[in-house]
């Protein structure tokens, strides 16, 4: 099983990431891209803070947990940090494997866990100034469904 | 013994510091270290909230987790990545 | 809602497709790539036949059905036809929307329905000659779970 | 009346033709047209299998679907795309 995790300020190329996951024996690549919404509420920018070291470790553990649950071939996680503008990409999660059902499930699992377990914090800037984003209850609910 | 304490995000901003070296007694656990810091009053009382999570040596831990000399003890609000 | 369907012999670029789905208001892009496995069984190539006209129509109807079930922003389906070699991409399905749960569900729904409803047929070539692939029961099962 | 019949994939190869113009009686439905073709024996009996699906004017239909002059009637095995 190949696991690759990057926490970086630079943007990523989805085409390159999906190609890298397309290794021998892989029939399916499920992937997800999260981006900064161009919202009507007038968001100027968002800044992502993380806990260097623990973040990479948490993401790696989530990928290991995914591979222990599904027969998959590779997991790739890229998460950006720093200041991002509306329309910019935030996160890429890609999972490849022999079959699509497992690739989809593992990809969604990694995203759900990442949202509630990986130490990242978002601060949004709009016309009223800057404020830290509150954790959403829907994310905890999404992660809870994988409990066994 | 000494532990290295770290604060992140809104907690870091409210406290006005990213961390400090803290002297704690032998047998001190996360809950005791948390209470020690929260006792400073003002913004430090934020640490008394169960919403503030704790990690030791970069792994999430329970409040009863015992600390050891040189441990890295981090406090932070619920995460909001992805 | 933007729906775009292509049935083509040319390859596609996942990066370009995901970028095209990343329109205003979109916070999530879920996508899937199916490819010809480099199998141990010694597959030389596969040829995809389709029913021109009906195929495009069926894919468009599946996308419309997906948008009627989930609040999503755009659906893109690209399916290749003709002769493909091991490692080549076969199909791309991408769904974008405000939130990830709906984007994932709609993307998986489109793939499941495509597998059982869109008129494509695979013929495989190996050392024993060429033979048509049998429909897999797991695909029918995957599609059946969306029945309501 | 006349309908345009099409065959795909393994069925097309077994029959050795991609299709033909077929003369059917008024009120003929898909099941009757299917029986007419299957009655030719040999490989044509493949059409008698319920695994062979039918579409009229590029939409999947039930066996009782009535045909009209100029309809495009397609027969094909279970699909295997994606």
Coordinates of C-alpha atoms in Angstrom, one line a residue:
Chain A
X1 CA 0.0 0.0 0.0
X2 CA 1.3 3.4 -1.0
X3 CA 0.5 6.3 1.3
X4 CA 1.6 9.8 0.5
X5 CA 0.8 13.0 2.6
X6 CA 1.7 16.6 1.9
X7 CA 0.9 19.7 3.9
X8 CA 2.0 22.7 1.8
X9 CA 1.3 26.3 0.9
X10 CA 1.6 25.7 -2.8
X11 CA -1.3 24.7 -5.0
X12 CA -1.6 21.2 -6.4
X13 CA -2.5 19.7 -9.8
X14 CA -5.4 17.3 -9.7
X15 CA -4.3 15.7 -13.0
X16 CA -0.9 14.9 -11.7
X17 CA -2.2 13.6 -8.4
X18 CA -4.7 11.2 -10.1
X19 CA -2.1 10.0 -12.6
X20 CA 0.3 9.2 -9.6
X21 CA -2.5 7.1 -8.1
X22 CA -3.0 5.1 -11.3
X23 CA -0.6 2.4 -10.6
X24 CA -0.5 -1.3 -11.8
X25 CA -3.7 -3.2 -10.9
X26 CA -5.7 -0.1 -10.3
X27 CA -9.1 0.0 -12.0
X28 CA -10.7 2.8 -10.0
X29 CA -9.5 6.2 -8.7
X30 CA -12.0 8.1 -6.5
X31 CA -10.9 11.6 -5.6
X32 CA -12.1 14.8 -3.9
X33 CA -11.2 18.4 -4.1
X34 CA -12.3 21.0 -1.5
X35 CA -12.0 24.6 -2.5
X36 CA -12.7 28.1 -1.1
X37 CA -16.3 29.0 -2.1
X38 CA -16.9 32.3 -3.8
X39 CA -19.7 32.9 -1.4
X40 CA -22.4 35.6 -1.6
X41 CA -21.5 36.5 2.0
X42 CA -18.4 38.4 0.7
X43 CA -15.5 36.3 1.9
X44 CA -12.1 38.0 1.0
X45 CA -9.8 35.2 2.0
X46 CA -9.2 32.4 4.4
X47 CA -6.1 31.5 6.3
X48 CA -5.3 27.9 7.3
X49 CA -3.2 27.2 10.4
X50 CA -1.9 23.8 11.3
X51 CA 0.1 21.9 14.0
X52 CA 3.3 21.0 12.1
X53 CA 4.3 17.4 12.8
X54 CA 1.0 16.3 14.3
X55 CA -0.9 17.2 11.2
X56 CA 1.2 15.0 8.9
X57 CA 1.0 12.3 11.5
X58 CA -2.8 12.5 11.9
X59 CA -3.3 12.4 8.1
X60 CA -0.9 9.4 7.8
X61 CA -2.8 7.5 10.5
X62 CA -6.2 8.2 8.8
X63 CA -4.8 6.8 5.5
X64 CA -3.5 3.7 7.4
X65 CA -6.9 3.2 9.0
X66 CA -8.5 3.5 5.5
X67 CA -6.2 0.8 4.1
X68 CA -7.0 -1.5 7.1
X69 CA -10.7 -1.2 6.3
X70 CA -10.8 -1.6 2.5
X71 CA -8.7 -3.4 -0.1
X72 CA -7.2 -0.4 -1.8
X73 CA -3.9 0.3 -3.6
X74 CA -2.9 3.9 -2.7
X75 CA -4.0 6.9 -0.8
X76 CA -2.8 10.5 -1.5
X77 CA -3.6 13.5 0.7
X78 CA -2.6 17.1 0.0
X79 CA -3.7 19.8 2.3
X80 CA -2.8 23.5 1.8
X81 CA -2.0 25.9 4.6
X82 CA -1.6 29.7 4.7
X83 CA -3.7 32.4 3.1
X84 CA -6.1 31.2 0.3
X85 CA -8.4 33.3 -1.9
X86 CA -12.0 32.4 -3.0
X87 CA -11.8 29.8 -5.8
X88 CA -8.5 28.4 -4.6
X89 CA -8.1 24.7 -3.9
X90 CA -7.7 23.6 -0.2
X91 CA -7.5 19.9 -0.1
X92 CA -7.1 16.8 -2.4
X93 CA -7.9 13.3 -1.3
X94 CA -7.4 10.5 -3.8
X95 CA -7.8 6.7 -3.3
X96 CA -7.1 4.1 -5.9
X97 CA -7.9 0.4 -5.9
X98 CA -9.1 -2.6 -7.9
X99 CA -12.8 -1.6 -7.6
X100 CA -14.8 1.5 -7.4
X101 CA -17.0 0.8 -4.4
X102 CA -14.0 0.5 -2.0
X103 CA -12.2 3.5 -3.6
X104 CA -15.3 5.7 -3.1
X105 CA -15.9 4.5 0.5
X106 CA -12.2 5.0 1.5
X107 CA -12.0 8.4 -0.1
X108 CA -15.1 9.6 1.7
X109 CA -13.9 8.1 5.0
X110 CA -10.5 9.9 4.7
X111 CA -12.3 13.3 4.1
X112 CA -14.7 12.7 7.0
X113 CA -11.9 11.9 9.4
X114 CA -9.7 14.6 8.1
X115 CA -12.4 17.2 8.9
X116 CA -12.7 16.1 12.5
X117 CA -9.3 14.6 13.4
X118 CA -6.5 16.5 11.6
X119 CA -5.3 19.7 13.3
X120 CA -6.2 22.4 10.9
X121 CA -8.0 25.7 11.8
X122 CA -9.6 28.1 9.4
X123 CA -9.8 31.9 9.8
X124 CA -12.0 33.8 7.5
X125 CA -11.7 37.4 6.4
X126 CA -14.7 39.4 5.3
X127 CA -15.9 43.1 5.4
X128 CA -16.4 42.7 9.2
X129 CA -12.8 41.6 9.8
X130 CA -11.3 38.2 10.5
X131 CA -12.8 35.4 12.6
X132 CA -12.1 31.8 13.3
X133 CA -14.5 29.2 11.8
X134 CA -16.5 27.1 14.2
X135 CA -16.4 23.4 13.9
X136 CA -19.5 22.1 12.2
X137 CA -21.7 19.5 13.8
X138 CA -22.4 17.9 10.4
X139 CA -18.7 17.0 10.2
X140 CA -18.8 15.2 13.5
X141 CA -21.9 13.4 12.4
X142 CA -20.2 12.4 9.1
X143 CA -17.2 11.0 10.9
X144 CA -19.3 9.2 13.5
X145 CA -21.0 6.9 10.9
X146 CA -17.6 5.1 10.4
X147 CA -17.4 4.1 14.0
X148 CA -17.6 0.4 14.5
Chain B
X1 CA 9.4 18.4 35.8
X2 CA 9.1 20.5 32.7
X3 CA 6.7 20.1 29.8
X4 CA 6.5 22.2 26.6
X5 CA 3.0 23.6 26.2
X6 CA 1.6 24.8 22.8
X7 CA -1.5 26.7 21.9
X8 CA -3.1 27.0 18.4
X9 CA -5.6 29.1 16.4
X10 CA -8.2 31.1 18.3
X11 CA -6.7 29.9 21.7
X12 CA -3.2 31.1 20.7
X13 CA -4.6 34.5 19.6
X14 CA -6.6 34.9 22.8
X15 CA -3.7 34.0 25.1
X16 CA -1.3 36.1 23.0
X17 CA 1.3 33.4 23.0
X18 CA 2.1 30.2 21.0
X19 CA 3.3 28.4 24.1
X20 CA 5.6 28.2 27.1
X21 CA 7.7 25.9 29.2
X22 CA 5.6 24.8 32.2
X23 CA 6.8 23.4 35.5
X24 CA 4.4 20.7 36.8
X25 CA 4.7 18.3 39.7
X26 CA 5.5 14.5 39.4
X27 CA 2.3 12.5 38.5
X28 CA 0.7 15.5 36.9
X29 CA -1.9 14.5 34.2
X30 CA -3.4 16.5 31.4
X31 CA -6.4 17.6 33.5
X32 CA -4.1 18.9 36.3
X33 CA -1.9 20.9 33.8
X34 CA -5.1 22.3 32.2
X35 CA -6.4 23.4 35.6
X36 CA -3.1 25.0 36.5
X37 CA -3.2 27.2 33.3
X38 CA -7.0 28.0 33.6
X39 CA -6.4 29.2 37.2
X40 CA -4.5 32.2 35.7
X41 CA -8.0 33.7 35.1
X42 CA -8.9 36.1 32.2
X43 CA -8.6 34.5 28.7
X44 CA -6.8 31.5 30.4
X45 CA -10.2 30.3 31.6
X46 CA -10.8 29.2 28.0
X47 CA -8.7 26.2 28.9
X48 CA -11.4 25.0 31.3
X49 CA -13.8 24.3 28.4
X50 CA -14.0 20.7 27.3
X51 CA -14.2 22.1 23.7
X52 CA -10.5 22.7 24.0
X53 CA -8.8 19.5 23.0
X54 CA -5.4 18.2 24.3
X55 CA -2.6 16.3 22.6
X56 CA 0.5 14.9 24.1
X57 CA 3.5 14.4 21.8
X58 CA 1.3 15.0 18.8
X59 CA -1.4 12.4 19.6
X60 CA -4.9 13.2 21.0
X61 CA -5.1 12.0 24.6
X62 CA -7.7 11.6 27.4
X63 CA -7.6 14.0 30.4
X64 CA -6.2 11.3 32.7
X65 CA -3.1 10.9 30.5
X66 CA 0.0 11.2 32.7
X67 CA 2.7 13.6 31.7
X68 CA 6.4 12.9 31.6
X69 CA 9.5 15.2 31.7
X70 CA 9.9 16.9 28.3
X71 CA 6.5 16.0 26.9
X72 CA 4.9 18.3 24.3
X73 CA 1.4 19.2 25.5
X74 CA -0.8 21.0 23.0
X75 CA -4.2 22.7 23.6
X76 CA -6.4 23.7 20.7
X77 CA -10.1 24.4 19.7
X78 CA -12.1 21.9 17.5
X79 CA -10.4 21.4 14.2
X80 CA -11.9 22.9 11.0
X81 CA -9.7 21.7 8.1
X82 CA -10.7 20.1 4.7
Chain C
X1 CA -27.4 23.0 -13.2
X2 CA -24.7 22.4 -15.8
X3 CA -24.6 18.9 -17.3
X4 CA -22.0 17.9 -19.9
X5 CA -21.6 14.5 -21.5
X6 CA -19.0 13.3 -24.0
X7 CA -18.6 9.9 -25.7
X8 CA -15.3 10.0 -27.5
X9 CA -12.3 7.9 -28.6
X10 CA -9.8 10.5 -27.4
X11 CA -8.3 10.5 -23.9
X12 CA -9.4 13.1 -21.3
X13 CA -7.4 15.3 -18.9
X14 CA -8.7 14.9 -15.3
X15 CA -7.2 18.2 -14.2
X16 CA -9.0 20.1 -17.0
X17 CA -12.3 18.3 -16.2
X18 CA -12.1 19.0 -12.4
X19 CA -11.2 22.7 -13.1
X20 CA -14.3 23.0 -15.4
X21 CA -16.5 21.7 -12.6
X22 CA -15.1 24.3 -10.1
X23 CA -17.6 27.0 -10.8
X24 CA -18.9 29.8 -8.5
X25 CA -20.4 28.5 -5.2
X26 CA -18.7 25.1 -5.5
X27 CA -16.9 24.0 -2.3
X28 CA -16.6 20.3 -3.3
X29 CA -15.7 18.3 -6.4
X30 CA -16.0 14.5 -6.2
X31 CA -14.7 12.6 -9.1
X32 CA -14.0 9.1 -10.4
X33 CA -11.7 7.7 -13.0
X34 CA -12.1 4.1 -14.3
X35 CA -9.1 2.6 -16.2
X36 CA -8.1 -0.6 -17.9
X37 CA -6.3 -2.6 -15.3
X38 CA -2.9 -4.1 -16.0
X39 CA -4.0 -7.5 -14.9
X40 CA -2.0 -10.6 -14.2
X41 CA -4.3 -12.4 -16.5
X42 CA -2.5 -11.0 -19.5
X43 CA -5.0 -8.6 -21.1
X44 CA -3.7 -7.2 -24.3
X45 CA -6.5 -4.6 -25.0
X46 CA -10.1 -3.9 -24.7
X47 CA -12.6 -2.5 -27.2
X48 CA -15.6 -0.5 -26.2
X49 CA -18.7 -0.5 -28.4
X50 CA -21.6 1.8 -27.8
X51 CA -25.0 2.7 -29.3
X52 CA -24.5 6.2 -30.8
X53 CA -27.3 8.5 -29.8
X54 CA -28.9 6.3 -27.1
X55 CA -25.6 6.3 -25.1
X56 CA -25.4 10.1 -24.9
X57 CA -29.1 10.2 -24.1
X58 CA -28.8 7.6 -21.3
X59 CA -25.9 9.4 -19.7
X60 CA -27.7 12.8 -19.8
X61 CA -30.8 11.2 -18.2
X62 CA -28.6 9.7 -15.4
X63 CA -27.1 13.2 -14.8
X64 CA -30.6 14.8 -14.7
X65 CA -31.7 12.1 -12.2
X66 CA -28.7 12.9 -10.0
X67 CA -29.5 16.6 -9.9
X68 CA -33.1 15.9 -9.0
X69 CA -31.9 13.9 -6.0
X70 CA -29.1 16.1 -4.6
X71 CA -28.4 19.8 -4.5
X72 CA -25.4 19.8 -6.8
X73 CA -24.0 22.4 -9.2
X74 CA -22.6 20.5 -12.2
X75 CA -22.2 17.0 -13.5
X76 CA -19.6 16.0 -16.2
X77 CA -19.4 12.5 -17.8
X78 CA -16.7 11.5 -20.3
X79 CA -16.7 7.9 -21.6
X80 CA -14.3 6.6 -24.1
X81 CA -15.1 4.1 -26.9
X82 CA -12.9 2.1 -29.3
X83 CA -9.8 0.1 -28.5
X84 CA -8.0 0.9 -25.2
X85 CA -4.7 -0.6 -23.8
X86 CA -4.0 -1.6 -20.2
X87 CA -3.4 1.6 -18.1
X88 CA -5.6 3.8 -20.4
X89 CA -8.4 5.8 -18.9
X90 CA -12.0 4.6 -19.7
X91 CA -14.4 6.9 -17.9
X92 CA -14.5 10.1 -15.9
X93 CA -17.5 11.2 -13.7
X94 CA -17.2 14.4 -11.8
X95 CA -19.8 16.1 -9.6
X96 CA -19.5 19.5 -8.0
X97 CA -21.6 21.2 -5.4
X98 CA -21.7 23.3 -2.3
X99 CA -21.0 20.3 0.1
X100 CA -19.0 17.1 -0.1
X101 CA -21.6 14.6 1.1
X102 CA -24.0 15.3 -1.8
X103 CA -21.1 15.5 -4.3
X104 CA -19.8 12.1 -3.3
X105 CA -23.3 10.5 -3.3
X106 CA -24.2 11.9 -6.7
X107 CA -20.9 10.9 -8.2
X108 CA -21.2 7.3 -7.0
X109 CA -24.9 7.2 -8.1
X110 CA -23.9 8.3 -11.7
X111 CA -21.2 5.6 -11.8
X112 CA -23.5 2.9 -10.6
X113 CA -26.3 3.8 -13.0
X114 CA -23.8 4.2 -15.9
X115 CA -22.6 0.7 -15.3
X116 CA -26.1 -0.8 -15.6
X117 CA -28.0 1.6 -17.8
X118 CA -25.7 3.1 -20.4
X119 CA -25.3 1.1 -23.6
X120 CA -21.6 0.3 -23.7
X121 CA -20.1 -3.2 -24.2
X122 CA -16.6 -4.3 -23.5
X123 CA -14.6 -6.9 -25.5
X124 CA -11.4 -8.1 -24.1
X125 CA -8.4 -9.4 -26.0
X126 CA -5.9 -11.8 -24.4
X127 CA -3.7 -14.8 -25.4
X128 CA -6.8 -16.9 -25.9
X129 CA -8.4 -14.4 -28.4
X130 CA -11.2 -11.9 -28.0
X131 CA -14.3 -12.3 -25.9
X132 CA -17.2 -10.1 -24.7
X133 CA -17.2 -9.2 -21.0
X134 CA -20.2 -10.5 -19.0
X135 CA -22.3 -8.1 -17.0
X136 CA -21.3 -8.3 -13.3
X137 CA -23.9 -9.0 -10.7
X138 CA -22.2 -6.6 -8.3
X139 CA -23.0 -3.8 -10.7
X140 CA -26.7 -4.6 -10.6
X141 CA -26.5 -4.7 -6.9
X142 CA -24.7 -1.4 -6.7
X143 CA -27.4 0.3 -8.8
X144 CA -30.3 -1.4 -7.0
X145 CA -29.4 0.4 -3.7
X146 CA -30.4 3.7 -5.2
X147 CA -34.0 2.5 -5.9
X148 CA -36.6 4.3 -3.9
Chain D
X1 CA -45.4 -1.5 -41.4
X2 CA -41.6 -1.3 -41.3
X3 CA -39.3 -0.9 -38.3
X4 CA -35.5 -0.5 -38.3
X5 CA -33.9 -3.2 -36.2
X6 CA -30.4 -2.9 -34.7
X7 CA -28.1 -5.4 -33.0
X8 CA -25.1 -4.6 -30.8
X9 CA -22.0 -6.3 -29.4
X10 CA -21.9 -10.1 -29.0
X11 CA -25.4 -10.3 -30.5
X12 CA -24.3 -8.3 -33.6
X13 CA -21.3 -10.6 -34.0
X14 CA -23.3 -13.8 -33.6
X15 CA -25.9 -12.7 -36.1
X16 CA -23.3 -11.4 -38.5
X17 CA -25.3 -8.2 -39.1
X18 CA -25.7 -4.8 -37.4
X19 CA -29.3 -4.6 -38.3
X20 CA -32.1 -4.8 -41.0
X21 CA -35.4 -3.3 -42.0
X22 CA -38.1 -5.6 -40.6
X23 CA -41.7 -5.8 -41.9
X24 CA -44.2 -6.4 -39.0
X25 CA -47.9 -6.4 -38.7
X26 CA -50.0 -3.5 -37.2
X27 CA -50.2 -3.7 -33.4
X28 CA -47.0 -5.6 -33.2
X29 CA -45.2 -5.2 -29.9
X30 CA -41.6 -5.7 -28.9
X31 CA -42.3 -9.3 -27.7
X32 CA -43.8 -10.2 -31.1
X33 CA -41.0 -8.7 -33.1
X34 CA -38.5 -10.5 -30.8
X35 CA -40.4 -13.9 -31.4
X36 CA -40.4 -13.2 -35.2
X37 CA -36.6 -12.9 -35.3
X38 CA -36.0 -15.8 -32.8
X39 CA -38.1 -18.1 -35.1
X40 CA -35.3 -18.0 -37.7
X41 CA -33.5 -20.6 -35.6
X42 CA -29.7 -21.0 -35.2
X43 CA -28.0 -17.9 -33.6
X44 CA -31.3 -16.0 -33.9
X45 CA -32.6 -18.0 -31.0
X46 CA -30.4 -15.8 -28.8
X47 CA -33.1 -13.2 -29.1
X48 CA -35.5 -15.5 -27.1
X49 CA -33.3 -14.9 -24.0
X50 CA -34.6 -12.4 -21.5
X51 CA -31.0 -11.3 -21.0
X52 CA -31.2 -9.6 -24.4
X53 CA -32.6 -6.1 -23.7
X54 CA -34.8 -4.1 -26.1
X55 CA -34.9 -0.3 -26.7
X56 CA -37.3 1.6 -28.9
X57 CA -36.2 4.9 -30.3
X58 CA -33.2 4.8 -28.0
X59 CA -35.1 4.3 -24.7
X60 CA -35.4 1.0 -22.8
X61 CA -38.9 -0.4 -23.1
X62 CA -41.0 -3.3 -21.7
X63 CA -41.9 -6.3 -23.9
X64 CA -45.5 -5.0 -24.3
X65 CA -44.3 -1.7 -25.8
X66 CA -46.2 -1.3 -29.1
X67 CA -44.3 -0.5 -32.3
X68 CA -45.1 2.2 -34.8
X69 CA -44.0 2.7 -38.4
X70 CA -40.4 3.8 -38.7
X71 CA -39.5 2.9 -35.1
X72 CA -35.9 2.1 -34.3
X73 CA -35.9 -1.2 -32.4
X74 CA -32.6 -2.2 -30.8
X75 CA -31.6 -5.5 -29.2
X76 CA -28.5 -6.0 -27.1
X77 CA -26.9 -8.0 -24.3
X78 CA -26.5 -6.6 -20.7
X79 CA -24.3 -3.5 -20.8
X80 CA -20.7 -3.5 -19.5
X81 CA -19.5 0.0 -19.6
X82 CA -17.7 2.2 -17.0

